[in-house]
Amino acid sequence: MCWSVPGRIVDIEEQKARVDISGVERDIALDLITDPKVGDYVLIHAGYAIQKVDEEQAKFTIEFFKGAQGNV
Amino acid sequence: MSKYVDEYRDVDTCLDLSSRIKEVSTRPLTIMEVCGGHTMAIRKNGIQKLVGDNIRLLSGPGCPVCVTSISDIDRVVCLAGEENVTVCTFGDMLYVPGSSMSLAGAKAEGADVRTVYSVHDALEFARSEPEKNFVFVSIGFETTTPTAAAAVLEAKATGVKNFTVLALNKTMPQALRAVLESDDSEIDALIGPGHVSTITGTGMYRFIVDELGVSCCVSGFEPVDLLGAILKLTEMHENNEKGLVNAYPRVVKEEGNEKAKYIMTEVFEPADVEWRGFGIVPSSGSKISEEYSEFDAEKIYKIEVPETKENPACICGDILRGVKRPVDCALFNEGCTPVDPQGACMVSSEGTCAAWFKYGE
Amino acid sequence: MKRITIAHGSGGRVTHDLVKDVFYSCFDNDILRKAEDSAVLDIPQDRVAFTTDSFVVKPAFFPGGDIGKLAVCGTVNDLAVSGAVPRYITCGFIIEEGLPLKDLKKIVKSMGEWAEKAGVKIVAGDTKVVEKGEADGIFINTSGVGVFEKDIELGVEKIAPGDKILLSGTIGDHGIAVLSRRKGLDFETSMRSDCAPLNDMLQDVLSSVTGVKFMRDPTRGGLATTLNEITEDGTSGILINEKDIPVAEEVEGACQLLGLDPLCIANEGKAIVIVAPPDEDEALAAMRRSEYGKDAALIGKVTGDNTGKVLLETALGVTRIVDMMTAENLPRIC
């Protein structure tokens, strides 16, 4: 439904960011997210960053699957 | 090492999750993975073979190309034939057969059809070739629609006049209701689309659990994410619990992406649209709002779409609703193949039939 | 800026000067210098390998190569995978009016250099110029002749269950390098095309072991398409292991960005070698001795069951089908 990939912001220029995905770099648009910073990991879909990746939650997911119960 | 990818492909974690699923699962459980991307990820990694015999995974209506109606495909093909129009589209749409031909067919007949990675690339084309008119074919759900909205806002703000959008976008909730409420639905649980939810948040699924009694677990797209989500759903099923679980919290928040939602609702408004296999689903589409009608290709280019033709034996509709499987279709691999697709489920690389054909049962 | 004009293709003085100054100087060899209408070749025996190919890559210059290098290496590799030693190449140019002369010179110089590296002679050629818009820059068609120094007979029909499948290196390098320069995609990558002449490496394999059954260079359709072509006659099946297939991290990254599958991305300097056990280790060692085979790997085997199909054992230990690439590798959102 929506092919997306996480990438690291390496440079920002107004509403544009240069992101790195395993050594591949491309310019993407930042219109859809708030105060991105260089070094942030963002989820990229069709040339736009659609969310910042949450470092804490990323670790949580691994523990979450290792057996910790969790409900929204 | 690609961060936030490799750790969710860890083989030991996957095999551990797989054995725990088989341990916990004692009764039949039918899970629909709504999103075409999930269908591909499951089939590509062979996950359907790691969850034991009690669990059946069904693909849902979450592939934007599959659910695009033939009349909408014909509308795009006609538009491509217009003088001085350049159609920009995601690669997904290029080979979808309309009644007479596909966009690739129109391109071969001389239409200027360009595939783009992003709507922003179409906007850049418009800026660099002011003498041409660029129409972006906007497909996709709540993940992709905001990108088209952002491009329209940028075009308006920077005075780009030769860029318009043909909105074929759709939204998830109503179609999910249509699938789950249909009387032949045997779906016990849903794997929620991870990237739609990144925008919408998880609140959208509340009615599925509370009203329809179907558990829902929003998942990412790597094997660890999917197996983890299936484990959660299996545990709930076995304990006769109903619940809404967010198993993709690294990008999915309960409130979603407020800014993206605002931009989407600024440029688009709900509309009754036709889904292939479902017919008209009320307020399940996104059309460009009155305020931005100068960017609405539907209003600018009056396109008469001829009577549509579809292969009567094609049961894509039932497959999209999860009540039939590709092997139940008489055309599957008998006249309907990726090279010569009869229905959208075979055409889209994320379609159920394409996934079954490509990766096997 | 000096450009190619219709005159360069009309056979008069302008054409002759072009052929002499650009083509003959770069392709210089005894046969070509005779400038006859046909090259007369001394072929030791009556069994030769003979091939043809056309090159239309866009853009004509890309990281790691250009259309000229591609034309030579592609032809050399087609001959080499038949077990022959490439000897002679011909090339026909279709040039669009307006192509900068310096671009043509760069391309032809590159062809001369790579022909020399591959040890082949460009013995005949032709140039035609078409009106602006009737071609796209430059197209090159080649043909190639190779000779058999040992009595080698390879073929799909020789493949048997149990044979091992070797791959000479990482997949998708060329496709991603070219895609990165395509208008509308524009992503940066240090990925360079793997375009390279594989004849020496493959001759080394053939002289190191006797068990080679079949060789092929997977190009446009990627590894998936080539493997499916091998099983198409339905007499054998193939099983490959996902964790053993070498993929450069940047190709993985680009495929994630665009929604593509490395197994279906083009290669231009890779070979598949199918060899009977126990020769696989020796054959692998021969491949790794070449600069173009450093990452060579054993990726799978020929099977007696699942005939007509290519199966992949995923990293999670379950198998799934590998299908040919269907239409085109296009960026997609779902």
Coordinates of N, CA and C in Angstrom, one line a residue, chain B residues 60-262:
Chain B
G60 N -6.0 -8.1 1.7 CA -7.1 -7.2 1.7 C -7.1 -6.2 0.6
P61 N -8.0 -5.2 0.7 CA -8.2 -4.2 -0.4 C -7.2 -3.1 -0.3
G62 N -6.0 -3.4 0.2 CA -5.1 -2.2 0.5 C -4.1 -2.0 -0.6
C63 N -4.4 -2.3 -1.8 CA -3.4 -2.0 -2.9 C -4.1 -1.0 -3.8
P64 N -3.5 0.3 -3.8 CA -4.2 1.4 -4.5 C -4.5 1.2 -6.0
V65 N -3.6 0.3 -6.6 CA -3.8 0.1 -8.0 C -5.0 -0.9 -8.2
C66 N -5.0 -1.9 -7.3 CA -6.0 -3.0 -7.5 C -7.4 -2.4 -7.3
V67 N -7.6 -1.5 -6.5 CA -8.9 -1.0 -6.2 C -9.3 0.2 -7.1
T68 N -8.4 0.5 -8.0 CA -8.7 1.6 -9.0 C -9.7 1.0 -10.0
S69 N -10.8 1.7 -10.2 CA -11.8 1.2 -11.1 C -11.4 1.3 -12.6
I70 N -11.9 0.4 -13.4 CA -11.5 0.4 -14.8 C -11.9 1.8 -15.4
S71 N -13.0 2.4 -15.0 CA -13.4 3.7 -15.6 C -12.4 4.7 -15.3
D72 N -11.8 4.6 -14.1 CA -10.7 5.6 -13.7 C -9.5 5.3 -14.5
I73 N -9.2 4.1 -14.8 CA -8.0 3.8 -15.6 C -8.3 4.3 -17.0
D74 N -9.5 4.1 -17.5 CA -9.8 4.6 -18.9 C -9.7 6.2 -18.9
R75 N -10.1 6.8 -17.8 CA -10.1 8.3 -17.7 C -8.6 8.7 -17.8
V76 N -7.7 8.0 -17.2 CA -6.3 8.4 -17.2 C -5.7 8.2 -18.7
V77 N -6.1 7.0 -19.3 CA -5.6 6.7 -20.6 C -6.1 7.8 -21.6
C78 N -7.4 8.2 -21.4 CA -8.0 9.3 -22.3 C -7.2 10.6 -22.1
L79 N -6.9 10.9 -20.9 CA -6.2 12.1 -20.5 C -4.8 12.1 -21.2
A80 N -4.2 11.0 -21.2 CA -2.9 10.9 -21.8 C -2.9 11.2 -23.3
G81 N -4.1 10.9 -23.9 CA -4.2 11.2 -25.3 C -4.5 12.6 -25.7
E82 N -4.8 13.4 -24.7 CA -5.1 14.8 -24.9 C -3.9 15.6 -25.5
E83 N -4.1 16.5 -26.4 CA -3.1 17.3 -26.9 C -2.3 18.1 -25.8
N84 N -1.0 18.2 -25.9 CA -0.3 19.1 -25.0 C -0.5 18.7 -23.5
V85 N -0.8 17.4 -23.3 CA -0.8 17.0 -21.8 C 0.2 16.0 -21.6
T86 N 1.0 16.1 -20.5 CA 2.0 15.1 -20.1 C 1.5 14.5 -18.9
V87 N 1.3 13.2 -18.9 CA 0.8 12.5 -17.7 C 2.0 12.0 -16.9
C88 N 2.0 12.3 -15.6 CA 3.1 11.8 -14.7 C 2.4 10.8 -13.8
T89 N 3.0 9.6 -13.6 CA 2.4 8.6 -12.8 C 3.5 7.8 -12.0
F90 N 3.0 7.2 -10.9 CA 3.9 6.2 -10.3 C 4.0 5.0 -11.2
G91 N 5.1 4.3 -11.1 CA 5.3 3.1 -11.9 C 4.2 2.1 -11.8
D92 N 3.5 2.0 -10.7 CA 2.5 1.0 -10.4 C 1.4 1.1 -11.5
M93 N 1.1 2.3 -12.0 CA -0.1 2.4 -12.8 C 0.1 2.1 -14.3
L94 N 1.4 2.1 -14.7 CA 1.8 2.1 -16.1 C 1.2 0.9 -16.9
Y95 N 1.2 -0.3 -16.3 CA 0.8 -1.4 -17.1 C -0.6 -2.0 -16.7
V96 N -1.4 -1.1 -16.0 CA -2.7 -1.6 -15.6 C -3.6 -1.5 -16.9
P97 N -4.2 -2.6 -17.3 CA -5.0 -2.6 -18.5 C -6.4 -1.9 -18.3
G98 N -6.7 -0.9 -19.2 CA -8.0 -0.3 -19.1 C -8.9 -1.1 -20.1
S99 N -10.0 -0.5 -20.5 CA -10.9 -1.2 -21.5 C -10.2 -1.4 -22.8
S100 N -9.5 -0.3 -23.2 CA -8.9 -0.4 -24.6 C -7.4 -0.7 -24.4
M101 N -6.7 0.1 -23.6 CA -5.3 -0.1 -23.4 C -4.8 0.4 -22.0
S102 N -3.5 0.2 -21.8 CA -2.9 0.7 -20.5 C -2.2 2.0 -20.8
L103 N -1.7 2.7 -19.8 CA -1.0 3.9 -20.0 C 0.3 3.6 -20.8
A104 N 0.9 2.4 -20.6 CA 2.0 2.1 -21.4 C 1.6 2.0 -22.9
G105 N 0.4 1.5 -23.1 CA -0.1 1.4 -24.5 C -0.2 2.8 -25.1
A106 N -0.8 3.7 -24.3 CA -1.0 5.1 -24.7 C 0.4 5.7 -25.0
K107 N 1.4 5.4 -24.2 CA 2.7 5.9 -24.4 C 3.3 5.4 -25.7
A108 N 3.1 4.1 -25.9 CA 3.6 3.6 -27.2 C 2.9 4.2 -28.4
E109 N 1.7 4.7 -28.2 CA 1.0 5.4 -29.3 C 1.4 6.8 -29.4
G110 N 2.4 7.3 -28.6 CA 2.8 8.6 -28.8 C 2.5 9.6 -27.7
A111 N 1.7 9.1 -26.7 CA 1.3 10.1 -25.6 C 2.6 10.3 -24.7
D112 N 2.7 11.5 -24.1 CA 3.9 11.8 -23.3 C 3.5 11.3 -21.9
V113 N 4.0 10.2 -21.5 CA 3.7 9.6 -20.2 C 5.0 9.4 -19.5
R114 N 5.1 9.9 -18.3 CA 6.4 9.8 -17.6 C 6.2 9.1 -16.2
T115 N 7.1 8.2 -15.9 CA 6.9 7.6 -14.5 C 7.8 8.5 -13.6
V116 N 7.2 8.7 -12.4 CA 8.0 9.5 -11.4 C 8.1 8.8 -10.1
Y117 N 9.1 9.1 -9.3 CA 9.2 8.5 -8.0 C 8.4 9.3 -7.0
S118 N 8.2 10.6 -7.3 CA 7.5 11.5 -6.3 C 6.6 12.5 -7.1
V119 N 5.5 12.9 -6.5 CA 4.7 14.0 -7.1 C 5.6 15.2 -7.3
H120 N 6.6 15.4 -6.4 CA 7.5 16.6 -6.5 C 8.2 16.6 -7.8
D121 N 8.6 15.4 -8.3 CA 9.3 15.4 -9.6 C 8.4 15.9 -10.7
A122 N 7.1 15.6 -10.6 CA 6.1 16.1 -11.6 C 6.1 17.6 -11.5
L123 N 6.1 18.1 -10.3 CA 6.1 19.6 -10.1 C 7.4 20.2 -10.7
E124 N 8.5 19.5 -10.5 CA 9.8 20.0 -11.1 C 9.7 20.0 -12.6
F125 N 9.1 18.9 -13.2 CA 9.0 18.9 -14.7 C 8.2 20.2 -15.1
A126 N 7.1 20.4 -14.4 CA 6.2 21.6 -14.8 C 7.0 22.9 -14.8
R127 N 7.9 23.0 -13.7 CA 8.7 24.2 -13.6 C 9.7 24.3 -14.8
S128 N 10.3 23.2 -15.2 CA 11.3 23.2 -16.2 C 10.8 23.2 -17.6
E129 N 9.5 22.9 -17.7 CA 9.0 22.8 -19.1 C 7.6 23.6 -19.1
P130 N 7.7 24.9 -18.9 CA 6.5 25.7 -18.8 C 5.5 25.6 -20.0
E131 N 6.0 25.2 -21.1 CA 5.1 25.2 -22.3 C 4.2 24.0 -22.3
K132 N 4.5 23.1 -21.4 CA 3.6 21.8 -21.4 C 2.7 21.8 -20.2
N133 N 1.6 21.0 -20.3 CA 0.7 20.9 -19.1 C 0.9 19.5 -18.5
F134 N 1.2 19.5 -17.2 CA 1.5 18.3 -16.5 C 0.4 17.9 -15.6
V135 N -0.1 16.6 -15.8 CA -1.1 16.1 -14.9 C -0.5 14.9 -14.1
F136 N -0.6 15.1 -12.8 CA -0.1 14.0 -11.9 C -1.2 13.0 -11.6
V137 N -1.1 11.8 -11.9 CA -2.1 10.8 -11.5 C -1.9 10.4 -10.0
S138 N -2.8 10.9 -9.2 CA -2.6 10.8 -7.8 C -3.4 9.6 -7.3
I139 N -2.7 8.5 -7.0 CA -3.3 7.3 -6.4 C -2.8 7.1 -5.0
G140 N -3.4 6.2 -4.3 CA -2.8 5.9 -2.9 C -3.8 6.3 -1.8
F141 N -3.5 5.8 -0.6 CA -4.3 6.0 0.6 C -3.7 7.2 1.4
E142 N -4.1 7.1 2.6 CA -3.7 8.3 3.5 C -2.2 8.5 3.6
T143 N -1.4 7.5 3.2 CA 0.0 7.7 3.3 C 0.5 8.6 2.1
T144 N -0.1 8.4 0.9 CA 0.4 9.1 -0.3 C -0.4 10.4 -0.5
T145 N -1.7 10.5 -0.1 CA -2.5 11.6 -0.4 C -1.9 12.9 0.1
P146 N -1.3 12.9 1.3 CA -0.7 14.2 1.8 C 0.5 14.7 0.9
T147 N 1.2 13.8 0.3 CA 2.3 14.3 -0.6 C 1.7 15.0 -1.8
A148 N 0.6 14.6 -2.3 CA 0.0 15.3 -3.4 C -0.6 16.6 -2.9
A149 N -1.1 16.6 -1.7 CA -1.7 17.9 -1.2 C -0.5 18.9 -1.0
A150 N 0.6 18.4 -0.5 CA 1.7 19.3 -0.2 C 2.2 19.9 -1.6
A151 N 2.2 19.1 -2.6 CA 2.7 19.5 -3.9 C 1.7 20.6 -4.5
V152 N 0.4 20.4 -4.2 CA -0.6 21.4 -4.7 C -0.4 22.7 -4.0
L153 N -0.1 22.7 -2.6 CA 0.1 23.9 -1.9 C 1.4 24.6 -2.4
E154 N 2.4 23.8 -2.7 CA 3.6 24.4 -3.1 C 3.4 25.0 -4.5
A155 N 2.7 24.4 -5.4 CA 2.4 24.9 -6.7 C 1.7 26.2 -6.6
K156 N 0.7 26.2 -5.7 CA -0.1 27.5 -5.5 C 0.8 28.6 -5.0
A157 N 1.6 28.2 -4.0 CA 2.4 29.3 -3.3 C 3.5 29.8 -4.3
T158 N 4.0 29.0 -5.2 CA 5.1 29.4 -6.1 C 4.5 29.7 -7.5
G159 N 3.2 29.8 -7.7 CA 2.6 30.2 -8.9 C 2.9 29.3 -10.1
V160 N 2.9 28.0 -9.9 CA 3.0 27.1 -11.0 C 1.6 26.9 -11.6
K161 N 1.5 27.2 -12.9 CA 0.1 27.2 -13.5 C -0.1 25.9 -14.3
N162 N 1.0 25.2 -14.7 CA 0.9 24.1 -15.7 C 1.0 22.7 -15.0
F163 N 0.5 22.7 -13.7 CA 0.6 21.5 -12.9 C -0.8 21.2 -12.3
T164 N -1.4 20.0 -12.6 CA -2.7 19.7 -12.0 C -2.6 18.3 -11.6
V165 N -3.6 17.9 -10.8 CA -3.7 16.6 -10.1 C -5.0 15.9 -10.5
L166 N -4.9 14.6 -11.0 CA -6.1 13.8 -11.1 C -6.2 13.0 -9.9
A167 N -7.2 13.3 -9.0 CA -7.2 12.6 -7.7 C -8.0 11.3 -7.8
L168 N -7.3 10.2 -7.6 CA -7.9 8.9 -7.6 C -7.7 8.3 -6.2
N169 N -7.4 9.2 -5.2 CA -7.0 8.7 -3.9 C -8.2 8.1 -3.2
K170 N -7.9 7.2 -2.2 CA -8.9 6.6 -1.4 C -8.5 6.6 0.0
T171 N -9.5 6.4 0.9 CA -9.2 6.3 2.4 C -9.7 4.9 2.9
M172 N -9.1 4.5 3.9 CA -9.2 3.1 4.4 C -10.5 2.8 5.1
P173 N -10.9 3.5 6.2 CA -11.9 3.0 7.1 C -13.2 2.4 6.4
Q174 N -13.7 3.2 5.4 CA -15.0 2.8 4.9 C -14.9 1.4 4.2
A175 N -13.7 1.2 3.5 CA -13.6 0.0 2.7 C -13.4 -1.2 3.7
L176 N -12.7 -0.9 4.8 CA -12.6 -2.0 5.9 C -13.9 -2.4 6.4
R177 N -14.8 -1.3 6.6 CA -16.1 -1.7 7.1 C -16.8 -2.5 6.1
A178 N -16.7 -2.1 4.8 CA -17.4 -2.9 3.7 C -16.9 -4.3 3.7
V179 N -15.7 -4.5 3.9 CA -15.1 -5.9 3.9 C -15.6 -6.7 5.1
L180 N -15.5 -6.1 6.3 CA -15.8 -6.8 7.5 C -17.3 -7.0 7.7
E181 N -18.1 -6.1 7.2 CA -19.5 -6.2 7.4 C -20.2 -7.1 6.3
S182 N -19.4 -7.5 5.3 CA -20.1 -8.3 4.2 C -20.3 -9.7 4.8
D183 N -21.5 -10.3 4.6 CA -21.9 -11.5 5.3 C -21.0 -12.7 5.1
D184 N -20.3 -12.7 3.9 CA -19.5 -13.9 3.7 C -18.0 -13.7 4.3
S185 N -17.9 -12.7 5.1 CA -16.5 -12.4 5.6 C -16.2 -13.4 6.8
E186 N -15.1 -14.0 6.7 CA -14.7 -15.0 7.8 C -13.5 -14.4 8.5
I187 N -13.3 -13.1 8.5 CA -12.1 -12.5 9.1 C -12.2 -12.4 10.6
D188 N -11.2 -12.9 11.3 CA -11.2 -12.9 12.8 C -10.4 -11.7 13.3
A189 N -9.4 -11.3 12.5 CA -8.5 -10.3 13.0 C -7.8 -9.6 11.8
L190 N -7.3 -8.4 12.0 CA -6.7 -7.6 11.0 C -5.3 -7.2 11.3
I191 N -4.4 -7.3 10.3 CA -3.1 -6.6 10.5 C -3.2 -5.2 9.9
G192 N -3.1 -4.2 10.7 CA -3.4 -2.8 10.3 C -2.2 -2.3 9.4
P193 N -2.6 -1.5 8.4 CA -1.5 -1.0 7.5 C -0.6 0.0 8.2
G194 N 0.7 -0.3 8.3 CA 1.6 0.5 9.1 C 1.8 1.9 8.6
H195 N 1.8 2.1 7.3 CA 2.2 3.5 6.9 C 1.0 4.4 6.7
V196 N -0.2 3.8 6.4 CA -1.4 4.6 6.5 C -1.6 5.1 7.9
S197 N -1.3 4.2 8.9 CA -1.5 4.6 10.3 C -0.5 5.6 10.8
T198 N 0.7 5.6 10.1 CA 1.7 6.7 10.4 C 1.1 8.0 10.3
I199 N 0.2 8.2 9.3 CA -0.5 9.5 9.0 C -1.8 9.6 9.9
T200 N -2.6 8.5 9.8 CA -4.0 8.7 10.5 C -3.9 8.4 12.0
G201 N -2.9 7.7 12.4 CA -2.9 7.3 13.9 C -3.8 6.0 14.0
T202 N -3.9 5.5 15.2 CA -4.5 4.2 15.4 C -6.0 4.4 15.8
G203 N -6.4 5.6 16.1 CA -7.8 5.8 16.5 C -8.8 5.3 15.5
M204 N -8.4 5.4 14.2 CA -9.3 5.1 13.1 C -9.8 3.6 13.2
Y205 N -9.0 2.8 13.9 CA -9.4 1.3 13.9 C -10.3 1.0 15.1
R206 N -10.5 2.0 16.0 CA -11.3 1.8 17.2 C -12.6 1.1 16.9
F207 N -13.3 1.6 15.8 CA -14.7 1.0 15.5 C -14.6 -0.5 15.1
I208 N -13.5 -0.9 14.6 CA -13.3 -2.3 14.1 C -13.4 -3.2 15.3
V209 N -12.7 -2.7 16.4 CA -12.6 -3.6 17.6 C -14.0 -3.4 18.4
D210 N -14.4 -2.2 18.7 CA -15.5 -2.0 19.5 C -16.8 -2.4 18.9
E211 N -17.0 -1.9 17.6 CA -18.3 -2.2 16.9 C -18.4 -3.5 16.3
L212 N -17.3 -3.9 15.6 CA -17.3 -5.1 14.7 C -16.7 -6.3 15.4
G213 N -16.1 -6.1 16.6 CA -15.5 -7.2 17.4 C -14.3 -7.9 16.7
V214 N -13.6 -7.1 15.9 CA -12.5 -7.8 15.2 C -11.2 -7.1 15.8
S215 N -10.2 -7.9 16.2 CA -9.0 -7.4 16.8 C -8.1 -6.8 15.6
C216 N -7.3 -5.8 16.0 CA -6.5 -5.2 15.0 C -5.1 -4.9 15.5
C217 N -4.1 -5.3 14.8 CA -2.7 -5.0 15.3 C -2.0 -4.3 14.1
V218 N -1.6 -3.0 14.4 CA -0.9 -2.2 13.4 C 0.5 -2.7 13.3
S219 N 1.0 -3.0 12.1 CA 2.3 -3.6 12.0 C 3.2 -2.9 11.0
G220 N 4.5 -3.1 11.2 CA 5.6 -2.6 10.3 C 5.7 -3.7 9.2
F221 N 6.8 -3.6 8.4 CA 6.8 -4.4 7.1 C 8.0 -5.3 7.1
E222 N 8.7 -5.4 8.2 CA 9.8 -6.3 8.2 C 9.3 -7.6 8.8
P223 N 10.0 -8.7 8.6 CA 9.6 -10.0 9.1 C 9.3 -10.0 10.7
V224 N 10.2 -9.4 11.4 CA 10.0 -9.4 12.9 C 8.7 -8.6 13.2
D225 N 8.5 -7.5 12.5 CA 7.2 -6.8 12.7 C 6.0 -7.6 12.5
L226 N 6.0 -8.3 11.3 CA 4.8 -9.1 10.9 C 4.6 -10.3 11.8
L227 N 5.7 -11.0 12.1 CA 5.5 -12.2 12.9 C 5.1 -11.8 14.3
G228 N 5.6 -10.6 14.8 CA 5.2 -10.1 16.1 C 3.8 -9.8 16.2
A229 N 3.3 -9.1 15.1 CA 1.9 -8.8 15.0 C 1.0 -10.0 15.0
I230 N 1.4 -11.0 14.2 CA 0.6 -12.2 14.1 C 0.6 -12.9 15.5
L231 N 1.7 -12.9 16.2 CA 1.8 -13.5 17.6 C 0.8 -12.8 18.5
K232 N 0.8 -11.5 18.5 CA -0.1 -10.7 19.3 C -1.6 -11.1 19.0
L233 N -1.9 -11.1 17.7 CA -3.3 -11.4 17.3 C -3.7 -12.8 17.8
T234 N -2.7 -13.8 17.6 CA -3.0 -15.2 18.0 C -3.2 -15.3 19.5
E235 N -2.4 -14.6 20.3 CA -2.6 -14.6 21.8 C -3.9 -14.1 22.1
M236 N -4.3 -13.0 21.5 CA -5.7 -12.4 21.9 C -6.8 -13.4 21.5
H237 N -6.6 -14.0 20.3 CA -7.6 -14.9 19.8 C -7.8 -16.1 20.7
E238 N -6.7 -16.6 21.1 CA -6.7 -17.8 22.0 C -7.3 -17.4 23.4
N239 N -7.1 -16.2 23.9 CA -7.6 -15.8 25.2 C -9.0 -15.1 25.0
N240 N -9.6 -15.3 23.8 CA -10.9 -14.7 23.5 C -11.0 -13.2 23.9
E241 N -9.8 -12.5 23.7 CA -9.8 -11.1 23.9 C -10.0 -10.3 22.6
K242 N -10.5 -9.1 22.7 CA -10.5 -8.3 21.5 C -9.7 -7.1 21.8
G243 N -8.8 -6.6 20.9 CA -8.0 -5.5 21.3 C -7.4 -4.8 20.1
L244 N -6.9 -3.6 20.3 CA -6.2 -2.8 19.3 C -4.8 -2.6 19.7
V245 N -3.9 -3.1 19.0 CA -2.4 -3.1 19.4 C -1.6 -2.3 18.4
N246 N -0.8 -1.4 18.9 CA 0.1 -0.7 18.0 C 1.5 -1.3 18.1
A247 N 1.8 -2.2 17.1 CA 3.1 -2.9 17.2 C 4.2 -2.2 16.3
Y248 N 3.9 -1.0 15.9 CA 4.8 -0.2 15.0 C 5.0 1.2 15.6
P249 N 5.2 1.2 16.9 CA 5.3 2.6 17.6 C 6.5 3.4 17.2
R250 N 7.5 2.8 16.5 CA 8.6 3.7 16.1 C 8.2 4.7 15.1
V251 N 7.1 4.6 14.4 CA 6.6 5.6 13.5 C 5.1 5.9 13.7
V252 N 4.4 4.9 14.3 CA 2.9 5.2 14.4 C 2.6 5.7 15.8
K253 N 2.1 6.9 15.9 CA 1.6 7.5 17.1 C 0.1 7.3 17.2
E254 N -0.5 7.4 18.4 CA -2.0 7.3 18.4 C -2.6 8.4 17.6
E255 N -2.0 9.6 17.7 CA -2.7 10.8 17.0 C -2.2 10.8 15.5
G256 N -1.2 10.0 15.1 CA -0.7 10.0 13.8 C 0.2 11.2 13.5
N257 N 0.1 11.8 12.3 CA 0.9 12.9 11.9 C 0.0 14.1 11.7
E258 N -0.2 14.9 12.7 CA -1.2 16.0 12.7 C -1.0 16.9 11.5
K259 N 0.3 17.3 11.2 CA 0.6 18.2 10.2 C 0.2 17.7 8.8
A260 N 0.5 16.4 8.6 CA 0.1 15.8 7.3 C -1.4 15.7 7.1
K261 N -2.0 15.4 8.2 CA -3.5 15.3 8.2 C -4.1 16.6 7.8
Y262 N -3.6 17.7 8.5 CA -4.1 19.0 8.2 C -3.9 19.4 6.7

